């Protein structure tokens, strides 16, 4: 969902309800903490990658390390490892496309797994726990330039209605709900 309004509401189907609930929880946690930044950590991986289990352990350790902080961890299983008759059941081509888009703008232009990207700006191998801690900690200390508040308006059957307010309107920004 992409929105380019200063205020408004969103209708979310039941299939998206759990993801929206996670986002709302993340935003509620955000409202209760300081005005420091929030961090989105994306990990691109595959069950076919021999380093996947190590990256998974690092991700779990990072989740515990940053528990209670404004950090949202997302794991994307790419589909370019789906060869030789075995397919990662969690893989999606849209995740591969997302990683390819990053490869066009980040300094390291390679596609690889496991890859970790912090706030869409810094990338490194997802097994590098200390590098991840440093990158996430640094991003948490950045004061946000735009504030986003989200609240549940109502729930009716299989639809969640969500209200939102953005502190600044600009054609250069878009609200995306994952």
Coordinates of C-alpha atoms in Angstrom, one line a residue:
X1 CA 0.0 0.0 0.0
X2 CA 1.5 3.4 -0.9
X3 CA 0.0 6.6 0.4
X4 CA 1.0 10.1 -0.3
X5 CA -1.4 12.1 1.9
X6 CA -0.8 14.2 5.0
X7 CA -3.6 12.5 6.9
X8 CA -6.2 9.8 6.1
X9 CA -7.3 6.3 6.7
X10 CA -6.5 2.9 5.3
X11 CA -8.7 -0.2 4.8
X12 CA -6.8 -3.4 5.4
X13 CA -8.2 -6.9 4.6
X14 CA -8.0 -9.7 7.1
X15 CA -5.1 -11.3 5.2
X16 CA -3.0 -8.2 6.0
X17 CA -4.4 -7.9 9.5
X18 CA -1.6 -9.6 11.3
X19 CA 1.0 -7.7 9.5
X20 CA -0.8 -4.5 10.2
X21 CA -1.1 -5.5 13.9
X22 CA 2.7 -5.9 14.0
X23 CA 3.1 -2.5 12.4
X24 CA 0.7 -0.9 14.9
X25 CA 2.5 -2.6 17.8
X26 CA 5.8 -1.2 16.4
X27 CA 4.3 2.3 16.1
X28 CA 2.8 2.1 19.6
X29 CA 6.2 1.1 20.9
X30 CA 7.7 4.0 19.0
X31 CA 5.3 6.5 20.6
X32 CA 6.3 5.3 24.1
X33 CA 10.0 5.8 23.5
X34 CA 12.3 8.7 22.8
X35 CA 12.3 10.9 19.8
X36 CA 15.3 9.0 18.5
X37 CA 15.1 7.1 15.2
X38 CA 13.5 3.9 14.3
X39 CA 15.3 1.2 12.4
X40 CA 14.2 -1.3 9.8
X41 CA 16.5 -4.2 9.4
X42 CA 16.0 -6.3 6.3
X43 CA 17.6 -9.7 5.8
X44 CA 17.7 -11.4 2.4
X45 CA 18.2 -15.1 2.8
X46 CA 17.3 -18.5 1.5
X47 CA 16.9 -22.0 3.0
X48 CA 19.2 -23.2 0.2
X49 CA 22.1 -20.9 1.4
X50 CA 24.6 -22.7 3.6
X51 CA 25.0 -19.5 5.7
X52 CA 21.3 -19.1 6.2
X53 CA 21.2 -20.9 9.6
X54 CA 24.0 -18.7 10.9
X55 CA 22.3 -15.6 9.7
X56 CA 19.1 -16.8 11.4
X57 CA 20.9 -17.2 14.7
X58 CA 22.4 -13.7 14.4
X59 CA 19.0 -12.3 13.6
X60 CA 17.4 -13.9 16.7
X61 CA 20.3 -12.6 18.9
X62 CA 19.8 -9.1 17.4
X63 CA 16.1 -9.2 18.2
X64 CA 16.9 -10.0 21.8
X65 CA 19.7 -7.4 22.0
X66 CA 17.4 -4.6 20.7
X67 CA 14.2 -5.8 22.5
X68 CA 12.2 -2.8 23.5
X69 CA 13.9 -0.5 21.0
X70 CA 12.5 0.9 17.8
X71 CA 13.8 -1.8 15.6
X72 CA 11.7 -3.8 13.2
X73 CA 13.3 -7.0 11.7
X74 CA 12.1 -8.3 8.4
X75 CA 13.3 -11.5 6.7
X76 CA 12.9 -12.0 3.0
X77 CA 13.6 -15.3 1.3
X78 CA 14.8 -14.7 -2.3
X79 CA 14.0 -17.1 -5.1
X80 CA 17.2 -17.1 -7.1
X81 CA 18.5 -20.1 -5.1
X82 CA 15.5 -22.2 -6.3
X83 CA 17.4 -24.5 -8.6
X84 CA 18.2 -28.2 -8.9
X85 CA 14.7 -29.3 -8.1
X86 CA 14.4 -27.9 -4.6
X87 CA 12.4 -24.7 -3.8
X88 CA 12.5 -22.6 -0.7
X89 CA 8.9 -22.6 0.4
X90 CA 9.2 -19.1 1.8
X91 CA 10.8 -17.6 -1.3
X92 CA 9.1 -14.9 -3.4
X93 CA 10.2 -13.2 -6.6
X94 CA 9.1 -9.9 -5.1
X95 CA 11.7 -10.3 -2.4
X96 CA 14.4 -10.9 -5.1
X97 CA 13.2 -7.7 -6.9
X98 CA 13.4 -5.7 -3.7
X99 CA 17.0 -6.9 -3.2
X100 CA 17.8 -6.1 -6.9
X101 CA 16.5 -2.6 -6.4
X102 CA 18.9 -2.2 -3.4
X103 CA 21.7 -3.5 -5.6
X104 CA 21.2 -0.6 -7.9
X105 CA 21.6 2.1 -5.2
X106 CA 23.9 0.7 -2.5
X107 CA 27.7 0.7 -3.0
X108 CA 28.0 -3.1 -3.1
X109 CA 26.1 -3.9 -6.3
X110 CA 26.1 -7.7 -5.8
X111 CA 23.2 -9.9 -5.0
X112 CA 24.1 -12.4 -2.3
X113 CA 22.6 -14.1 0.8
X114 CA 22.6 -13.7 3.6
X115 CA 22.6 -9.9 3.2
X116 CA 21.5 -7.4 5.9
X117 CA 20.3 -3.9 5.1
X118 CA 19.8 -1.3 7.8
X119 CA 17.4 1.5 7.1
X120 CA 17.9 1.1 3.3
X121 CA 21.3 2.7 3.6
X122 CA 23.9 0.3 4.9
X123 CA 24.5 -3.3 3.8
X124 CA 26.7 -6.1 4.9
X125 CA 26.8 -9.9 5.4
X126 CA 24.0 -10.9 7.8
X127 CA 26.3 -13.1 9.8
X128 CA 28.4 -10.1 11.0
X129 CA 26.7 -9.6 14.4
X130 CA 29.0 -6.8 15.7
X131 CA 28.7 -4.8 12.4
X132 CA 24.9 -5.2 12.7
X133 CA 24.9 -4.0 16.3
X134 CA 27.0 -0.9 15.4
X135 CA 24.9 -0.1 12.3
X136 CA 21.6 -0.5 14.2
X137 CA 22.8 1.5 17.2
X138 CA 24.0 4.3 15.0
X139 CA 20.7 4.4 13.2
X140 CA 18.8 4.5 16.5
X141 CA 20.6 7.7 17.4
X142 CA 19.5 9.6 14.3
X143 CA 16.7 12.0 15.0
X144 CA 13.8 11.4 12.5
X145 CA 13.0 14.2 10.1
X146 CA 9.4 13.0 9.6
X147 CA 7.0 11.7 12.3
X148 CA 4.4 9.1 11.4
X149 CA 1.6 8.3 13.8
X150 CA -0.8 5.4 13.2
X151 CA -3.9 4.3 15.2
X152 CA -6.6 1.8 14.9
X153 CA -9.9 3.5 13.9
X154 CA -12.1 0.4 13.9
X155 CA -12.4 -3.3 13.1
X156 CA -15.4 -4.6 11.1
X157 CA -15.5 -8.3 10.3
X158 CA -12.3 -9.0 8.3
X159 CA -11.3 -5.4 7.8
X160 CA -9.1 -3.2 10.0
X161 CA -9.4 0.6 9.5
X162 CA -6.3 2.5 10.3
X163 CA -5.8 6.2 10.7
X164 CA -2.5 7.9 10.2
X165 CA -0.9 11.4 10.3
X166 CA 2.4 12.4 8.7
X167 CA 4.2 15.5 10.0
X168 CA 5.3 16.6 6.6
X169 CA 3.9 16.1 3.1
X170 CA 6.4 15.7 0.2
X171 CA 6.2 14.0 -3.2
X172 CA 9.6 12.5 -2.3
X173 CA 8.2 10.4 0.5
X174 CA 5.7 7.5 0.5
X175 CA 4.2 5.5 3.4
X176 CA 4.6 1.8 2.7
X177 CA 2.9 -0.8 4.9
X178 CA 4.5 -4.3 4.9

